[in-house]
mmCIF file of N, CA and C in Angstrom:
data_model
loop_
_atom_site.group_PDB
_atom_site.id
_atom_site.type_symbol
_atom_site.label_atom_id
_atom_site.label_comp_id
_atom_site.label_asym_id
_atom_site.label_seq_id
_atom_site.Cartn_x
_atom_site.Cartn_y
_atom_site.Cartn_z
ATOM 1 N N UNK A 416 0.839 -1.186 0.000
ATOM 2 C CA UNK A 416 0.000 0.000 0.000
ATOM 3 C C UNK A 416 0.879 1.242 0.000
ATOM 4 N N UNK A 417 0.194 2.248 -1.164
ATOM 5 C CA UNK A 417 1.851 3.328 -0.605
ATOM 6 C C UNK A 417 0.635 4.376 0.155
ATOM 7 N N UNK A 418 1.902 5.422 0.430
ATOM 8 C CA UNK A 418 1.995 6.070 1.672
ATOM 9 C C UNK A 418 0.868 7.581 1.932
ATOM 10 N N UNK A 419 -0.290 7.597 2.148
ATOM 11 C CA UNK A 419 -1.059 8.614 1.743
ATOM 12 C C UNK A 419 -0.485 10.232 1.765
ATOM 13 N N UNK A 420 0.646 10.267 1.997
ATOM 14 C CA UNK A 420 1.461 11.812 1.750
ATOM 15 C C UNK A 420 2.201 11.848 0.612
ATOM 16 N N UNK A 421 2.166 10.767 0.387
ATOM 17 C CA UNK A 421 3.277 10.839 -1.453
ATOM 18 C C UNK A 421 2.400 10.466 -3.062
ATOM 19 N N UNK A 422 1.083 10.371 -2.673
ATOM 20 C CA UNK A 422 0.323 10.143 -3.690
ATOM 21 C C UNK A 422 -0.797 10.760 -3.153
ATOM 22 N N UNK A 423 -1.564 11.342 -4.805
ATOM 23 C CA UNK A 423 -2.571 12.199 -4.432
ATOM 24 C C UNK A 423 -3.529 11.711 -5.687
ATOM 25 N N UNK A 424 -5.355 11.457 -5.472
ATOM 26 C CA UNK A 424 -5.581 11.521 -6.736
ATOM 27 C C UNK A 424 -5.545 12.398 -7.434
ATOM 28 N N UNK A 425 -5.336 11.762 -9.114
ATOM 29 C CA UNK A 425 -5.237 13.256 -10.156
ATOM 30 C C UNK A 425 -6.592 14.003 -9.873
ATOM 31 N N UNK A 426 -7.842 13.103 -10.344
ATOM 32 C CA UNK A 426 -8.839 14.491 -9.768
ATOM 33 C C UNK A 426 -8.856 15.818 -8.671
ATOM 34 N N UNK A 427 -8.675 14.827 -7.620
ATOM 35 C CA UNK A 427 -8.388 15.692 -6.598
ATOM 36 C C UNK A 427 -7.266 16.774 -6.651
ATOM 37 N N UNK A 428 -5.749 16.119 -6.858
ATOM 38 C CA UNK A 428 -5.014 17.175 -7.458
ATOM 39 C C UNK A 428 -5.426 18.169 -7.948
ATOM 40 N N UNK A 429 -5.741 18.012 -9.043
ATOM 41 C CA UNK A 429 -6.649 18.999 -10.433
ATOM 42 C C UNK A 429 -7.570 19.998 -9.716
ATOM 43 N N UNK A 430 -8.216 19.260 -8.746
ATOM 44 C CA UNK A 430 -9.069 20.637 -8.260
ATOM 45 C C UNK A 430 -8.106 21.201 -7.142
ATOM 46 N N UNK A 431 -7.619 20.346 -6.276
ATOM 47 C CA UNK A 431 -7.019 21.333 -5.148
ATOM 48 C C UNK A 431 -5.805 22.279 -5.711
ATOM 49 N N UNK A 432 -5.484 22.270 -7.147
ATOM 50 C CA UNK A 432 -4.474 23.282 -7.273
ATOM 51 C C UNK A 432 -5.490 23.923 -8.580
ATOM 52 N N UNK A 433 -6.532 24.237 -8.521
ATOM 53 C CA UNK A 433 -7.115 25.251 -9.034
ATOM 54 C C UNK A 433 -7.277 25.153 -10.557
ATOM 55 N N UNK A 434 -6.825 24.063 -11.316
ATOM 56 C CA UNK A 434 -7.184 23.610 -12.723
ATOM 57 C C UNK A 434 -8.344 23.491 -12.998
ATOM 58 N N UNK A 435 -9.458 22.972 -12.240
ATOM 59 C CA UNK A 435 -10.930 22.563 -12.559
ATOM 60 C C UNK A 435 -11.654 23.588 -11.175
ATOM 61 N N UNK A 436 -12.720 24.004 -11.555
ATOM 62 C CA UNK A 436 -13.223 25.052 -10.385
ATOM 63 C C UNK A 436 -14.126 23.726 -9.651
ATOM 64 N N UNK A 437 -14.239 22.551 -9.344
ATOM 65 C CA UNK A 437 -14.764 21.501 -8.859
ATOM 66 C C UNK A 437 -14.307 20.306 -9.417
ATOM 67 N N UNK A 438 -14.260 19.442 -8.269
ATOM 68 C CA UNK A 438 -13.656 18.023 -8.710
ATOM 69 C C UNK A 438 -14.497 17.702 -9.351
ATOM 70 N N UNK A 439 -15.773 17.258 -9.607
ATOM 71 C CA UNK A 439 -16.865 16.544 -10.499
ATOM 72 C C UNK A 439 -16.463 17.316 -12.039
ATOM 73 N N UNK A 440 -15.445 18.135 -11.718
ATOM 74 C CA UNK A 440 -15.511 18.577 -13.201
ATOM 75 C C UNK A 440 -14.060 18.246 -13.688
ATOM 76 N N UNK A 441 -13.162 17.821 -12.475
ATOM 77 C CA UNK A 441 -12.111 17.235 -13.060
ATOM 78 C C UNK A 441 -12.334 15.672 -12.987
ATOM 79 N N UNK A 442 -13.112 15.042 -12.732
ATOM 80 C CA UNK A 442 -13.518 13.747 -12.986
ATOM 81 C C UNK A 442 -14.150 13.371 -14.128
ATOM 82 N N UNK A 443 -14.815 14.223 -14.886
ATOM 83 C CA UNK A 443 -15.114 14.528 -15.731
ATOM 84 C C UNK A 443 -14.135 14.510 -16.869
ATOM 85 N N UNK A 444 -13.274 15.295 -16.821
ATOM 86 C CA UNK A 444 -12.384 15.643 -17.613
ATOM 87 C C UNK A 444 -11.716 14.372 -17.913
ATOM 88 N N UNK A 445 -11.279 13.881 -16.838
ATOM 89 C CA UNK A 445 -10.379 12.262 -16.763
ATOM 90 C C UNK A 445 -11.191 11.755 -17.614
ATOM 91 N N UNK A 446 -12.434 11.365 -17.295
ATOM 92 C CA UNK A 446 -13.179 10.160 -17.773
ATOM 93 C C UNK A 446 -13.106 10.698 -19.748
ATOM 94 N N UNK A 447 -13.142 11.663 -20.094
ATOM 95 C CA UNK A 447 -13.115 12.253 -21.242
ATOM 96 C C UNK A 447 -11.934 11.824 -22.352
ATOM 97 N N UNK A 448 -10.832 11.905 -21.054
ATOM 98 C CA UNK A 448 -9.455 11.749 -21.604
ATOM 99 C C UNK A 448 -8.812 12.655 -22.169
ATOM 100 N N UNK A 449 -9.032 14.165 -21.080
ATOM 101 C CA UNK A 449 -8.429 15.201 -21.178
ATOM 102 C C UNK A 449 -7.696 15.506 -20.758
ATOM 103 N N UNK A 450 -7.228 14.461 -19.654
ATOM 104 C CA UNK A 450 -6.140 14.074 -18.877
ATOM 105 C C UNK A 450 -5.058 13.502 -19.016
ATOM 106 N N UNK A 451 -3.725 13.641 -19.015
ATOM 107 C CA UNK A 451 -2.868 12.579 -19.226
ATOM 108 C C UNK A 451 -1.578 12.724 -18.159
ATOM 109 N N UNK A 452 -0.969 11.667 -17.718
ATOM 110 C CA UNK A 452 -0.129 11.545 -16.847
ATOM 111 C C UNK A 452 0.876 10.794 -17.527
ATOM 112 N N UNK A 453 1.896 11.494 -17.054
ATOM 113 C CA UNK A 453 3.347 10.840 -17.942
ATOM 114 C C UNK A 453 2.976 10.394 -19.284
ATOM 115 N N UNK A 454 2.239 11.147 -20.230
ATOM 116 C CA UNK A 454 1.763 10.626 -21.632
ATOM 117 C C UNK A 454 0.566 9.770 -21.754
ATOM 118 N N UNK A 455 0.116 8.895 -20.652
ATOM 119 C CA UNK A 455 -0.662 7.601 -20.689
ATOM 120 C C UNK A 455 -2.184 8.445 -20.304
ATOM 121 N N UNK A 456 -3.211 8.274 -20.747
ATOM 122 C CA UNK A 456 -4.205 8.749 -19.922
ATOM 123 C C UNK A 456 -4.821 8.418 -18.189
ATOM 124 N N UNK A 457 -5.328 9.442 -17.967
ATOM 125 C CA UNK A 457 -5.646 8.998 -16.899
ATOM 126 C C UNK A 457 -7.120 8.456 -16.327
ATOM 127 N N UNK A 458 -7.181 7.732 -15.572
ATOM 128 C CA UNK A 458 -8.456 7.561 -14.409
ATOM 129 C C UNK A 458 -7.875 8.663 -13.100
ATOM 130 N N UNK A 459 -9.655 9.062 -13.354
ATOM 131 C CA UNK A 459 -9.698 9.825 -12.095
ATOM 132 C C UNK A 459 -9.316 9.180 -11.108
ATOM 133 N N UNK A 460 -8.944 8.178 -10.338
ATOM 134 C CA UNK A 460 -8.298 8.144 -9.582
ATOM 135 C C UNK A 460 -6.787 7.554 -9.460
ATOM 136 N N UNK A 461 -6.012 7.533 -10.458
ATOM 137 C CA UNK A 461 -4.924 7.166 -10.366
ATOM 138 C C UNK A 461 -3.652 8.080 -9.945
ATOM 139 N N UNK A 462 -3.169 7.764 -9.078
ATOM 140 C CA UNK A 462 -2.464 8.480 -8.097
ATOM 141 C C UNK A 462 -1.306 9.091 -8.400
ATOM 142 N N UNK A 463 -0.985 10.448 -8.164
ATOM 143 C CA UNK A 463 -0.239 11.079 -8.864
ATOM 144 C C UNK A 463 0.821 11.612 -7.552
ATOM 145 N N UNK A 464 2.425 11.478 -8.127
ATOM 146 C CA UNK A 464 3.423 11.395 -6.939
ATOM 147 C C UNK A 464 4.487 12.641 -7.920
ATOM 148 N N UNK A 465 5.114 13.073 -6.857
ATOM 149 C CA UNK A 465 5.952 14.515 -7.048
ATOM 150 C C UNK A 465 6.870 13.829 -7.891
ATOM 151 N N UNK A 466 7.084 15.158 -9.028
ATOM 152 C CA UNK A 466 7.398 14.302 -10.690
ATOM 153 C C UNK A 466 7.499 13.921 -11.951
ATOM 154 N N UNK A 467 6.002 13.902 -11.120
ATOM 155 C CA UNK A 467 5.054 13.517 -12.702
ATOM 156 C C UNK A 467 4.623 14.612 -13.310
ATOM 157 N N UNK A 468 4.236 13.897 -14.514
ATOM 158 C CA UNK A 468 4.255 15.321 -15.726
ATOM 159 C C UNK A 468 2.757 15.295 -16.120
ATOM 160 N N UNK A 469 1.587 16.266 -15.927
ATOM 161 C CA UNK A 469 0.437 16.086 -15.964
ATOM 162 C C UNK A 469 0.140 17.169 -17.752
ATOM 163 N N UNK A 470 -0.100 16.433 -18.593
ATOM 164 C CA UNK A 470 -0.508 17.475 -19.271
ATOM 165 C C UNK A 470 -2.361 17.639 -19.662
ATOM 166 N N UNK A 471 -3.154 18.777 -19.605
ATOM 167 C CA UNK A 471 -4.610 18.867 -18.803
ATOM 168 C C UNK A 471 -5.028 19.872 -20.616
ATOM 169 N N UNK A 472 -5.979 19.801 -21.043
ATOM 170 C CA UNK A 472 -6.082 20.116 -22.324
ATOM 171 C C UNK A 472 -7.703 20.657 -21.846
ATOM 172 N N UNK A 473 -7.606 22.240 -22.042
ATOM 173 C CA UNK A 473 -8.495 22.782 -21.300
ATOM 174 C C UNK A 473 -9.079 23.772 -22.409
ATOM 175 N N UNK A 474 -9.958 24.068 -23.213
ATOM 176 C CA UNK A 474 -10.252 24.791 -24.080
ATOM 177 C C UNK A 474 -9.788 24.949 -25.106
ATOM 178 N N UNK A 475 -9.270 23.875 -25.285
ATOM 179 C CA UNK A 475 -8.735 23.665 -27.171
ATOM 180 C C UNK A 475 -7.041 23.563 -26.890
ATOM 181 N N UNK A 476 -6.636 23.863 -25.803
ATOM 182 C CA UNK A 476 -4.755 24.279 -24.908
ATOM 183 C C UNK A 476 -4.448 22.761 -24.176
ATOM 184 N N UNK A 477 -3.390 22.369 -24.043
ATOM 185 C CA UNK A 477 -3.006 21.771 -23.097
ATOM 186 C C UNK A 477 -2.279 22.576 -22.292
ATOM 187 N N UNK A 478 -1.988 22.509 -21.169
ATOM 188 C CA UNK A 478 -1.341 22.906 -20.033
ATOM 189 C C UNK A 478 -0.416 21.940 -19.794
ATOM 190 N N UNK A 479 0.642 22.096 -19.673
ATOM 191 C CA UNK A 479 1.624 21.094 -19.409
ATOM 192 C C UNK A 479 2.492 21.068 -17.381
ATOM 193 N N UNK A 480 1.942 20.748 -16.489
ATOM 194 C CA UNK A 480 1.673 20.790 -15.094
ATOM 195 C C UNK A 480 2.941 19.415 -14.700
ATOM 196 N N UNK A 481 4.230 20.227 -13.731
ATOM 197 C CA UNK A 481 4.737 18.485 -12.452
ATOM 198 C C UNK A 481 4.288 19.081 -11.115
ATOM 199 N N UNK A 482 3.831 18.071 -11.449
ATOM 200 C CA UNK A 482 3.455 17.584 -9.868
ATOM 201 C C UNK A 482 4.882 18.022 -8.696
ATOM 202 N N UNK A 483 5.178 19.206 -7.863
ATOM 203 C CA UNK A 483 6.220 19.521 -6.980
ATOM 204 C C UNK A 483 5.754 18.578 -5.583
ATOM 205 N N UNK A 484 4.348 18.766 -5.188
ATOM 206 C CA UNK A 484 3.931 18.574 -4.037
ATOM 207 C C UNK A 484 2.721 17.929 -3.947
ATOM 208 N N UNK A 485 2.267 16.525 -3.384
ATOM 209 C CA UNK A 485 1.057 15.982 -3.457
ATOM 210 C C UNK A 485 0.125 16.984 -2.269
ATOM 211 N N UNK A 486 -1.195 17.522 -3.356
ATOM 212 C CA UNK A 486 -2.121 18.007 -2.167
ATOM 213 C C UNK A 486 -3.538 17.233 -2.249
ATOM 214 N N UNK A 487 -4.422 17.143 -1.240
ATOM 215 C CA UNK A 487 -5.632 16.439 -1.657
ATOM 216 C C UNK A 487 -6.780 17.379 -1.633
ATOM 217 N N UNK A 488 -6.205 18.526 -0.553
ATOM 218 C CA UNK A 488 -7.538 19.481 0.033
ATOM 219 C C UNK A 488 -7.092 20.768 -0.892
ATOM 220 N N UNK A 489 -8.203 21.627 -1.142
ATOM 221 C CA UNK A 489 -8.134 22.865 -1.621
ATOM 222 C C UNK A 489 -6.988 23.859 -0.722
ATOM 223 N N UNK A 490 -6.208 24.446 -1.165
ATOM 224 C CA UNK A 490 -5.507 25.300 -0.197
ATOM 225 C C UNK A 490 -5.073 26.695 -0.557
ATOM 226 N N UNK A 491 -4.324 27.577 0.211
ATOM 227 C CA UNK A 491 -4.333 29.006 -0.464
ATOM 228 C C UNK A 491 -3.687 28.981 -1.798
ATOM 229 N N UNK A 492 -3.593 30.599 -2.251
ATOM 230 C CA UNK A 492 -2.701 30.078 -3.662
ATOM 231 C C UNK A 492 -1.020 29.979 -3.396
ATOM 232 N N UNK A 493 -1.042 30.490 -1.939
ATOM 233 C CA UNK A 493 0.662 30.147 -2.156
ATOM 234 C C UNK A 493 1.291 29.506 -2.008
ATOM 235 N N UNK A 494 0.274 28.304 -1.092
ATOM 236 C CA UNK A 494 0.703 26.181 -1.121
ATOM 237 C C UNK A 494 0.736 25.928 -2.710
ATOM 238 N N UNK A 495 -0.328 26.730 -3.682
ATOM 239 C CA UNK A 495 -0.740 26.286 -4.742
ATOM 240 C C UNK A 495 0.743 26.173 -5.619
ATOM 241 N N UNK A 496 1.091 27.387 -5.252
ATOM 242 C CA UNK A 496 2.280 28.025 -6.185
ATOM 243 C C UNK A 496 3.716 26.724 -5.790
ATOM 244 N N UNK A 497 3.693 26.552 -4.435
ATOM 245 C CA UNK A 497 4.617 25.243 -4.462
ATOM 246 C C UNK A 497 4.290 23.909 -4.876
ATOM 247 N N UNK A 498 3.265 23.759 -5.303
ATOM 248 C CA UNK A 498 3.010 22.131 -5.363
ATOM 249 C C UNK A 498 2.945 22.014 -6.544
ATOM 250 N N UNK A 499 2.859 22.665 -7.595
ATOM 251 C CA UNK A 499 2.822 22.752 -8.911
ATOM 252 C C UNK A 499 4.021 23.326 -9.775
ATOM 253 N N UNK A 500 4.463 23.348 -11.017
ATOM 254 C CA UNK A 500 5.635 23.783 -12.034
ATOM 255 C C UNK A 500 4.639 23.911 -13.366
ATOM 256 N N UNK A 501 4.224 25.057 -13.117
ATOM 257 C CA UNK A 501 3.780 25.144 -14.766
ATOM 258 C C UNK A 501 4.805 25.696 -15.807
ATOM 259 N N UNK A 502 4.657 24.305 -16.507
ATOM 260 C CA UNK A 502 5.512 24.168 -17.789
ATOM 261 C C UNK A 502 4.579 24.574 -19.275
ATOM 262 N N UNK A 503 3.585 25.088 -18.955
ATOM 263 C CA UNK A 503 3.017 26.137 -20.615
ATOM 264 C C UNK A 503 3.893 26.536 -21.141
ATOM 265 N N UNK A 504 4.053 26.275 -22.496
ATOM 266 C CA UNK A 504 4.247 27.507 -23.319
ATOM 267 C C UNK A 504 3.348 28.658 -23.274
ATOM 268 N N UNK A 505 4.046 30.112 -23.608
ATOM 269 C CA UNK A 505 3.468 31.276 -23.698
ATOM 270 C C UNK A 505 2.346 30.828 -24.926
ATOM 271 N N UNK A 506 1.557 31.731 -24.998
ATOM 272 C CA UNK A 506 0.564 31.474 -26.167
ATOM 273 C C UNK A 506 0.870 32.075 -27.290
ATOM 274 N N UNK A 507 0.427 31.596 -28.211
ATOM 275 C CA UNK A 507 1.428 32.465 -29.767
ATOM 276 C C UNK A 507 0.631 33.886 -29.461
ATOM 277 N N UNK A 508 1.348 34.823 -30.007
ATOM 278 C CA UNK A 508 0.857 35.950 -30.053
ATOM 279 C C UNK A 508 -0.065 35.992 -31.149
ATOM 280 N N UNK A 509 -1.042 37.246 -31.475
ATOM 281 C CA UNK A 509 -2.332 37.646 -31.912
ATOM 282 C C UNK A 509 -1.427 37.722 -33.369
ATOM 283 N N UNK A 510 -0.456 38.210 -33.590
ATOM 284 C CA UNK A 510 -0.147 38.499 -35.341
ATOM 285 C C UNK A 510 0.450 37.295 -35.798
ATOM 286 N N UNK A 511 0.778 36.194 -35.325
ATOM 287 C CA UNK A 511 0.970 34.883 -35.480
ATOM 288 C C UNK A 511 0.159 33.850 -35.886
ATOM 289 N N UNK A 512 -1.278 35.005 -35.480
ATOM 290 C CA UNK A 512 -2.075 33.827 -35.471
ATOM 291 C C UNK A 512 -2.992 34.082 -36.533
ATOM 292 N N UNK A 513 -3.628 33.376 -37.421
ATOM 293 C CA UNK A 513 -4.153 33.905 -38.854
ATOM 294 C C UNK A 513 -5.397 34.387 -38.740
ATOM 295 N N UNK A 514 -6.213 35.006 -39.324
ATOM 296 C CA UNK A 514 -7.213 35.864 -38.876
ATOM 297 C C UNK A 514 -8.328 35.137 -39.627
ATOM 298 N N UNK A 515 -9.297 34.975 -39.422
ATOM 299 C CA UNK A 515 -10.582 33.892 -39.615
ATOM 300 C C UNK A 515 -11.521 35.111 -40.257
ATOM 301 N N UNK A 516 -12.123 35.091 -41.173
ATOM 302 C CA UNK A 516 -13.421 36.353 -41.127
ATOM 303 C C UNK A 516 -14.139 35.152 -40.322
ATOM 304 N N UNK A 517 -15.137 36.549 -39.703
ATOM 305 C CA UNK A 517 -16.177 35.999 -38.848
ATOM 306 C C UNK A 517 -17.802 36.209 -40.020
ATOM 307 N N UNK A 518 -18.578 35.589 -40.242
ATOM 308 C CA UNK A 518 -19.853 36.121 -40.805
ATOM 309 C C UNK A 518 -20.875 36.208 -39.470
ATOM 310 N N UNK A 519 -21.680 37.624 -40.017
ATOM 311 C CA UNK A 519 -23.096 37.460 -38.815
ATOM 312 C C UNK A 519 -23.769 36.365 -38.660
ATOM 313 N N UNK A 520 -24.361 35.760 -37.598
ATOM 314 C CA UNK A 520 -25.519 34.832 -37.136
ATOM 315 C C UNK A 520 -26.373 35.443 -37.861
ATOM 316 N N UNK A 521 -26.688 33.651 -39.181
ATOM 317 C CA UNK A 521 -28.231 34.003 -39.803
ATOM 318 C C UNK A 521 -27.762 34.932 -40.766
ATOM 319 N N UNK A 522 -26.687 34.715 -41.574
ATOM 320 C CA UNK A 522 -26.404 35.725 -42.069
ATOM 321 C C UNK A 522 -26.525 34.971 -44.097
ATOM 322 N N UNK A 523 -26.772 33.486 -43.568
ATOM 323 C CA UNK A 523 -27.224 32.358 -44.354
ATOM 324 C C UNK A 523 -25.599 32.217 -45.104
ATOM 325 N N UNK A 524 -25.730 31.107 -46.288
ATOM 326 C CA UNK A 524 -24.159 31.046 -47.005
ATOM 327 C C UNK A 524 -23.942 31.765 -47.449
ATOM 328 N N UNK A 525 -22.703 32.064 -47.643
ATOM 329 C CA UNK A 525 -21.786 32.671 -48.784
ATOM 330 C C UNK A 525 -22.087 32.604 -49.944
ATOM 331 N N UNK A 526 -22.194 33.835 -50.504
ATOM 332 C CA UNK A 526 -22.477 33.681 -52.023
ATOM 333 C C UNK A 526 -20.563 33.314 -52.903
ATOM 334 N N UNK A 527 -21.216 32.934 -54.058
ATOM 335 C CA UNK A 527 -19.830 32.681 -54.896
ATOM 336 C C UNK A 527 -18.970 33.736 -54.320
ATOM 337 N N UNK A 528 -19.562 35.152 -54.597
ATOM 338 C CA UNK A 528 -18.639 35.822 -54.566
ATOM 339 C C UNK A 528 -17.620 36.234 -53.219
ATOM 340 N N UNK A 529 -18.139 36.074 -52.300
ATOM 341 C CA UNK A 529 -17.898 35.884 -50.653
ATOM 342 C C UNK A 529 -16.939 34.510 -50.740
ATOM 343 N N UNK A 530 -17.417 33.745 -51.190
ATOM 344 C CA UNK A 530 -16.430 32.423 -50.759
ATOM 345 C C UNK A 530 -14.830 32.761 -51.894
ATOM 346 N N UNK A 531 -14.949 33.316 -52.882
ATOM 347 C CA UNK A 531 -13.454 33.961 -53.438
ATOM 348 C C UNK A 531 -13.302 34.612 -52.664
ATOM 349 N N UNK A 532 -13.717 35.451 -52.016
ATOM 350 C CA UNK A 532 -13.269 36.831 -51.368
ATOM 351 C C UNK A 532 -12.567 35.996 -49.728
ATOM 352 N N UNK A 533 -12.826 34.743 -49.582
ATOM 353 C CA UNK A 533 -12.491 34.090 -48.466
ATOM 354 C C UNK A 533 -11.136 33.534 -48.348
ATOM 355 N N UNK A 534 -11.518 32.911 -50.261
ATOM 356 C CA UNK A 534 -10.108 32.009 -50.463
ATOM 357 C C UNK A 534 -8.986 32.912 -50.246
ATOM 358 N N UNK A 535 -9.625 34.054 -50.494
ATOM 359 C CA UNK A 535 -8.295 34.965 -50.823
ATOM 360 C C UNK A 535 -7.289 35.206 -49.517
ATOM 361 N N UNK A 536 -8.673 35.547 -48.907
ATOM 362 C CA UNK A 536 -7.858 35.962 -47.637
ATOM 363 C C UNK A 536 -7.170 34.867 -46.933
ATOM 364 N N UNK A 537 -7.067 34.067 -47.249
ATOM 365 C CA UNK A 537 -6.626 32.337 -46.507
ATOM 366 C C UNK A 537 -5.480 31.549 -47.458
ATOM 367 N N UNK A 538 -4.933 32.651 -48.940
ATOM 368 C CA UNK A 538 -4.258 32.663 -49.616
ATOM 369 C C UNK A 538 -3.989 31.122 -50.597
ATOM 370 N N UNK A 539 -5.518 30.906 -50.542
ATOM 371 C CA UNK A 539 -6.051 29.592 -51.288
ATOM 372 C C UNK A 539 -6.708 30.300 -52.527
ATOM 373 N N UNK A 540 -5.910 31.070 -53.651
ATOM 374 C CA UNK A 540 -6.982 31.236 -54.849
ATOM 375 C C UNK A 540 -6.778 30.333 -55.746
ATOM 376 N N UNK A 541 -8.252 30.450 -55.998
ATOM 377 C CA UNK A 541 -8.210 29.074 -57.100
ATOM 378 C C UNK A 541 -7.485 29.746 -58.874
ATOM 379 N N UNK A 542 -7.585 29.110 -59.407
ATOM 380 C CA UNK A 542 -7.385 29.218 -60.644
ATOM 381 C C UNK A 542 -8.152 29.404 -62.024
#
């Protein structure tokens, strides 16, 4: 049996360091397989020890999270700040990132001429 101070569940983890605003929603997440521990996915309850490399894929992002310190209970943020190593990358910046036209809601399809005017901008013209 190991030692209840050196392993923590990932759910629990996940919420007590502030990743999921409720465990039912990081249990959730596990069961989804939005979870992964050392690469492998996880079950919500498989026990996570100072180390390990949690990466948590949260709105289209992964977060890439080691485990410094097993916690089980919610705690302030400045236990938070030791028990965790966030390893994110910065996010690409806004001119990096290619620009989508948006059309209005209900604004129905694109006519021919709208969908050239699309390719263009996405530097797909046809021929």
């Amino acid at each position: 049996m190991t030692d209840a101070t050196t392993t923590a569940r990932v759910d629990a983890w996940l919420w007590a360091v502030r990743v999921y605003k409720t465990r039912s929603a990081a249990t959730t997440a596990c069961r989804a397989g939005h979870v992964r521990v050392n690469g492998e996915r996880a079950k919500a309850a498989q026990p996570v020890r100072p180390g390990d490399e949690l990466r948590v894929r949260i709105q289209g992002f992964d977060r890439i999270l080691v485990v410094k310190k097993t916690i089980a209970k919610r705690v302030g943020a400045a236990l938070v700040a030791e028990s965790v190593d966030d390893r994110t990358p910065p996010p690409p910046s806004k001119e990096s990132m290619p620009f989508v036209p948006v059309r209005d809601r209900g604004a129905g399809r694109p006519t021919k001429r709208d969908r050239r005017e699309i390719e263009k901008l996405r530097g797909r013209e046809l021929d």
